[in-house]
CSV table of C-alpha atoms in Angstrom, one decimal:
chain,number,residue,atom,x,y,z
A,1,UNK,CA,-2.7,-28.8,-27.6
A,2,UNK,CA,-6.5,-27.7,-28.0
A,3,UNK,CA,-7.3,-23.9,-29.4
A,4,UNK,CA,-8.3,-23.4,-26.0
A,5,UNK,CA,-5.3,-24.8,-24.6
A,6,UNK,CA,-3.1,-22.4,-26.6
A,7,UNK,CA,-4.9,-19.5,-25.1
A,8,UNK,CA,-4.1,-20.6,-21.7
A,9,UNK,CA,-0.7,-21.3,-21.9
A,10,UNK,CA,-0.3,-18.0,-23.7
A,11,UNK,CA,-2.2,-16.2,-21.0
A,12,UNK,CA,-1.2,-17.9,-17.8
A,13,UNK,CA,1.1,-20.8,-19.0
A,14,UNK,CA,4.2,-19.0,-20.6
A,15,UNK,CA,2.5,-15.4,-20.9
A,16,UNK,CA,3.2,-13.7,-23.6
A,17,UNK,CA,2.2,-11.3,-26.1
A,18,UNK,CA,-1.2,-9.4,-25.4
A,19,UNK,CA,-2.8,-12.6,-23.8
A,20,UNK,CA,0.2,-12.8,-21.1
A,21,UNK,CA,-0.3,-9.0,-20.7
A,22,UNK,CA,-4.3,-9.8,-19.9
A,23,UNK,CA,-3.2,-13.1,-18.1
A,24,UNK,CA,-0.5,-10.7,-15.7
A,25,UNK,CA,-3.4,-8.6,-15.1
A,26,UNK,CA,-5.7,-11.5,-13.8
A,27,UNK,CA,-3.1,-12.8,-12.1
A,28,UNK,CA,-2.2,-9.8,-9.6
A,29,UNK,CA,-5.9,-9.7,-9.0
A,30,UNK,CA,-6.3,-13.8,-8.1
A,31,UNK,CA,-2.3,-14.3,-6.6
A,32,UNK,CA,-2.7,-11.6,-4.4
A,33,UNK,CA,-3.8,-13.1,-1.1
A,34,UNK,CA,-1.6,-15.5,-1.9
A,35,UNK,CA,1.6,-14.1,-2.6
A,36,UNK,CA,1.2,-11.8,0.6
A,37,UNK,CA,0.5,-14.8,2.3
A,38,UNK,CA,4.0,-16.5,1.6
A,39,UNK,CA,5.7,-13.2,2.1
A,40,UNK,CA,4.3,-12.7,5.4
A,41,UNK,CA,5.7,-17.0,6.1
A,42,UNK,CA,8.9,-16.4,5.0
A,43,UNK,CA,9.3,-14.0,7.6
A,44,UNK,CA,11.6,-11.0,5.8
A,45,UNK,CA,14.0,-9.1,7.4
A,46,UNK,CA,15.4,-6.0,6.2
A,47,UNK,CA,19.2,-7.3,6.0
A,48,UNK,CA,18.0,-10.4,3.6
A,49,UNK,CA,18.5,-11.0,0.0
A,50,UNK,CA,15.5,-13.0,-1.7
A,51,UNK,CA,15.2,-14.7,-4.6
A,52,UNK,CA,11.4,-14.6,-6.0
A,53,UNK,CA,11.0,-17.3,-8.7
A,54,UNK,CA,8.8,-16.7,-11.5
A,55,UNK,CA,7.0,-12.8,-9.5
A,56,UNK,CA,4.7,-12.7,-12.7
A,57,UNK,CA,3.5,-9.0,-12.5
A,58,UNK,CA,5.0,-8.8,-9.2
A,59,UNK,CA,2.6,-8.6,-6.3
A,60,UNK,CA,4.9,-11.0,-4.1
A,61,UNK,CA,8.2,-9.0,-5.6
A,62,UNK,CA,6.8,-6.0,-4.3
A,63,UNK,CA,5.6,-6.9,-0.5
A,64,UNK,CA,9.1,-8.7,-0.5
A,65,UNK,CA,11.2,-5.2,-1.5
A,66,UNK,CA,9.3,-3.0,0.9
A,67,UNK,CA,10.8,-6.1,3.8
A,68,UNK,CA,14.0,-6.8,2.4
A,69,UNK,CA,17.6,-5.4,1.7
A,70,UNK,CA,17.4,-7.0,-2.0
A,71,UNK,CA,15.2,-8.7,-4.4
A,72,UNK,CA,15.8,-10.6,-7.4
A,73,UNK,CA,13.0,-11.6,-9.6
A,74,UNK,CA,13.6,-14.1,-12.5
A,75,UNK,CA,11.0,-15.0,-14.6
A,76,UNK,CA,11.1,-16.7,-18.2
A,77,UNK,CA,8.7,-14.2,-19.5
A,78,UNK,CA,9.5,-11.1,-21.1
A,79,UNK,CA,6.1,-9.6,-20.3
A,80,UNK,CA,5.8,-10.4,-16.7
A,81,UNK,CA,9.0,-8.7,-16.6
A,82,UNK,CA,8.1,-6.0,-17.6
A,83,UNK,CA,5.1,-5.8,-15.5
A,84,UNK,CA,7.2,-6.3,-12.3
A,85,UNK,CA,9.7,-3.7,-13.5
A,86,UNK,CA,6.4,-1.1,-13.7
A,87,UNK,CA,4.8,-2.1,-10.4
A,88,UNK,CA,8.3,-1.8,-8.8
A,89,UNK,CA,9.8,1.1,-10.8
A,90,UNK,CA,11.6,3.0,-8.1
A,91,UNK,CA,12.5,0.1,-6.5
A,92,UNK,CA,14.2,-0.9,-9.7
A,93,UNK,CA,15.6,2.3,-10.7
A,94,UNK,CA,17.3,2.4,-6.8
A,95,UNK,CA,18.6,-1.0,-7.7
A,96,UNK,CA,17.4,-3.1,-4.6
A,97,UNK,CA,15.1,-5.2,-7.2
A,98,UNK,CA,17.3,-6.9,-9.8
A,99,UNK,CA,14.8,-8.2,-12.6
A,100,UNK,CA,16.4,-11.5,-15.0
A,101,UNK,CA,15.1,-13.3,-17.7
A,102,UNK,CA,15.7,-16.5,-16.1
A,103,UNK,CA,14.0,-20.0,-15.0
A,104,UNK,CA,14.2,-22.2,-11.7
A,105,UNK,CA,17.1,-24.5,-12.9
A,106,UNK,CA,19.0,-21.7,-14.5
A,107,UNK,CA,18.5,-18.6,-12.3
A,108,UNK,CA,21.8,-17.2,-13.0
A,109,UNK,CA,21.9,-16.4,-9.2
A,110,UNK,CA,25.6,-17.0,-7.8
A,111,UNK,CA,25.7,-19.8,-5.4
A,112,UNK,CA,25.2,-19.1,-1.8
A,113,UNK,CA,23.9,-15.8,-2.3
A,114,UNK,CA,20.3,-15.4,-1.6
A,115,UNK,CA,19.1,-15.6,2.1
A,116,UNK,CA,15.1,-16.6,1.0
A,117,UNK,CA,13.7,-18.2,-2.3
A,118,UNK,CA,9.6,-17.7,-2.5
A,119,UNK,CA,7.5,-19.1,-5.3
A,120,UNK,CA,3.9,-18.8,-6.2
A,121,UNK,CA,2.1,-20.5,-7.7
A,122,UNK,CA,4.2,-21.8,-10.9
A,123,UNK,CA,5.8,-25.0,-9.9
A,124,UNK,CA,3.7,-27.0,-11.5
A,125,UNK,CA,5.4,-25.7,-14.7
A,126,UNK,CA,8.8,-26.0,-14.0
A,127,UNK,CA,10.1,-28.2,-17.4
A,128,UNK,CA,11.9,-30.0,-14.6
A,129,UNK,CA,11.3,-30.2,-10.9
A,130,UNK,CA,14.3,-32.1,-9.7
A,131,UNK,CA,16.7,-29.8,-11.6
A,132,UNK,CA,15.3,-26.6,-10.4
A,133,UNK,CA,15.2,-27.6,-6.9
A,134,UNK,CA,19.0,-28.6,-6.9
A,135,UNK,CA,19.4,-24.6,-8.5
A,136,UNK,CA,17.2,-23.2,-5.5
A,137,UNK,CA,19.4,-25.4,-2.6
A,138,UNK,CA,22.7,-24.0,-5.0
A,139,UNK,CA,21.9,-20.2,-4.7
A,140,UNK,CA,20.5,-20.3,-0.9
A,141,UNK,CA,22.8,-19.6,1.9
A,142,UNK,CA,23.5,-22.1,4.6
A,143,UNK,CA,20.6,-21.8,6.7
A,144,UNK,CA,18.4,-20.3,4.3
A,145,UNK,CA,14.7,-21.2,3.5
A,146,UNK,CA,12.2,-21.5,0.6
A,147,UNK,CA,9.1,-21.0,0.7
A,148,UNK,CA,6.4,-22.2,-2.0
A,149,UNK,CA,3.0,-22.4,-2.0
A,150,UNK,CA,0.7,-23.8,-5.5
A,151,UNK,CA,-2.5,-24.5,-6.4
A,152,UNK,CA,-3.4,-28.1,-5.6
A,153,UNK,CA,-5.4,-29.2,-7.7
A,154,UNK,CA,-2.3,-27.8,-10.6
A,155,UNK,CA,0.2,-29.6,-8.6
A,156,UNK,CA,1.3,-32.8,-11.0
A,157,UNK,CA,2.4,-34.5,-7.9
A,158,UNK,CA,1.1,-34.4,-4.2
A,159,UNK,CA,2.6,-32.0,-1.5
A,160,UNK,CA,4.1,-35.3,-0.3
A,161,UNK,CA,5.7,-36.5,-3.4
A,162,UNK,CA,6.9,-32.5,-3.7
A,163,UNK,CA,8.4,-32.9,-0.2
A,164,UNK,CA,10.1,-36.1,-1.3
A,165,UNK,CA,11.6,-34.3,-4.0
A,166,UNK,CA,12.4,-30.6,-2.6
A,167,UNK,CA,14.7,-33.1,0.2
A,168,UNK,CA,16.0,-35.2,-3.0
A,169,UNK,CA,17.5,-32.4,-3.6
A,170,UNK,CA,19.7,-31.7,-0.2
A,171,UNK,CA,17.0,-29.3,2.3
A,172,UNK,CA,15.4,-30.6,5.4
A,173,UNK,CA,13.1,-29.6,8.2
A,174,UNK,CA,10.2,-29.7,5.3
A,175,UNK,CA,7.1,-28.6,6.7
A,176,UNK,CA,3.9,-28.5,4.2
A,177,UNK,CA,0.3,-28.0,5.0
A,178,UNK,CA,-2.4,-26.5,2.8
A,179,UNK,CA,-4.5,-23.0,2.9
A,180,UNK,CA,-7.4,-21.5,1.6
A,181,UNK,CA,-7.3,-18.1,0.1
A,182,UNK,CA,-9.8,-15.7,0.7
A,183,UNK,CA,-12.7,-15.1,-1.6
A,184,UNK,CA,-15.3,-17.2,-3.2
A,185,UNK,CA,-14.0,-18.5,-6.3
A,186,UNK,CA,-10.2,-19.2,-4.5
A,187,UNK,CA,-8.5,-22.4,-5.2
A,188,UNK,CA,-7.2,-24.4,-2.3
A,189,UNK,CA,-2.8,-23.8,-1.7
A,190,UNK,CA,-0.7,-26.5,-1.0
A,191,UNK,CA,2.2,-24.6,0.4
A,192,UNK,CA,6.1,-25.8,1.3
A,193,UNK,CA,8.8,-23.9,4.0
A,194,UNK,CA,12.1,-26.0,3.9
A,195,UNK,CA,15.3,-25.2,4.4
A,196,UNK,CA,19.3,-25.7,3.2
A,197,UNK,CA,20.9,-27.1,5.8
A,198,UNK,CA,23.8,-24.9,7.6
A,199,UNK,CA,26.5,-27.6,7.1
């Protein structure tokens, strides 16, 4: 990996140290739209438990605890954690946003427990895709739905190939289309609602 490349898997890759902190920062400012976007898809209800996979500094985990009964953020970096566990401090403290060192094949959810999985906008760096989708369809209740959205042009596969694996996997009723944030400089979302089935 390139000098250059270090620095941007250190700052928006697998964040970390004082570049992660600067990358978190960046990101709450450029996810934004985006992570209210998926929030406002998914639909919340006030008796649901979600699952938000990989929050970074916790926009999305936010907007999804003011909606929801419960919120559990899990995220493989210590610093993004700790961002989320700033930005949602009383939610924390109150316990109805549970914060884990965790990744999408190894959530450390129990099965069947979570009504709503979102993600934003870090597939593209799951270490494996097929794995962490069987995890997701695991921890959701029957009847439950995910809800993903990613940049396109970071997405190693098409939105197709992604559907083809997220079913792989045992969901259905896949829909998938693509947005456009807001703002100038905004990359083009190719975005995912599926869901477990209820039998």
């Amino acid at each position: 990996m390139s000098s250059l490349g270090q620095v941007l898997d250190r700052a928006f890759g697998h964040p970390r140290g004082a570049l992660g902190r600067l990358g978190g920062v960046v990101m709450a400012r450029g996810n934004a739209a985006t992570e209210r976007h998926v929030v406002e898809i998914a639909k919340l209800t006030a008796e649901e438990t979600v699952l938000v996979v990989g929050p970074g500094p916790g926009v999305g985990l936010a907007e999804a605890a003011a909606r929801a009964h419960r919120v559990i953020g899990v995220d493989p970096s210590h610093e993004m954690l700790e961002l989320c566990a700033r930005r949602c401090a009383d939610a924390v403290e109150a316990g109805t946003v549970v914060l884990r060192h965790a990744t999408a094949a190894r959530t450390g959810v129990d099965p069947a427990s979570v009504d709503v999985v979102l993600s934003v906008n870090n597939v593209q760096l799951w270490e494996d895709r097929p794995a962490a989708f069987a995890e997701l369809h695991r921890v959701l209740r029957p009847g439950g739905r995910m809800v993903l959205s990613v940049h396109q042009k970071w997405l190693p596969v098409t939105r197709h190939d992604l559907v083809a694996e997220v079913e792989a996997a045992g969901f259905t009723d896949t829909q998938t289309w693509t947005w456009q944030p807001p703002g100038p400089l905004a990359a083009r979302a190719a975005q995912l609602r599926t869901y477990r089935p209820h039998r």
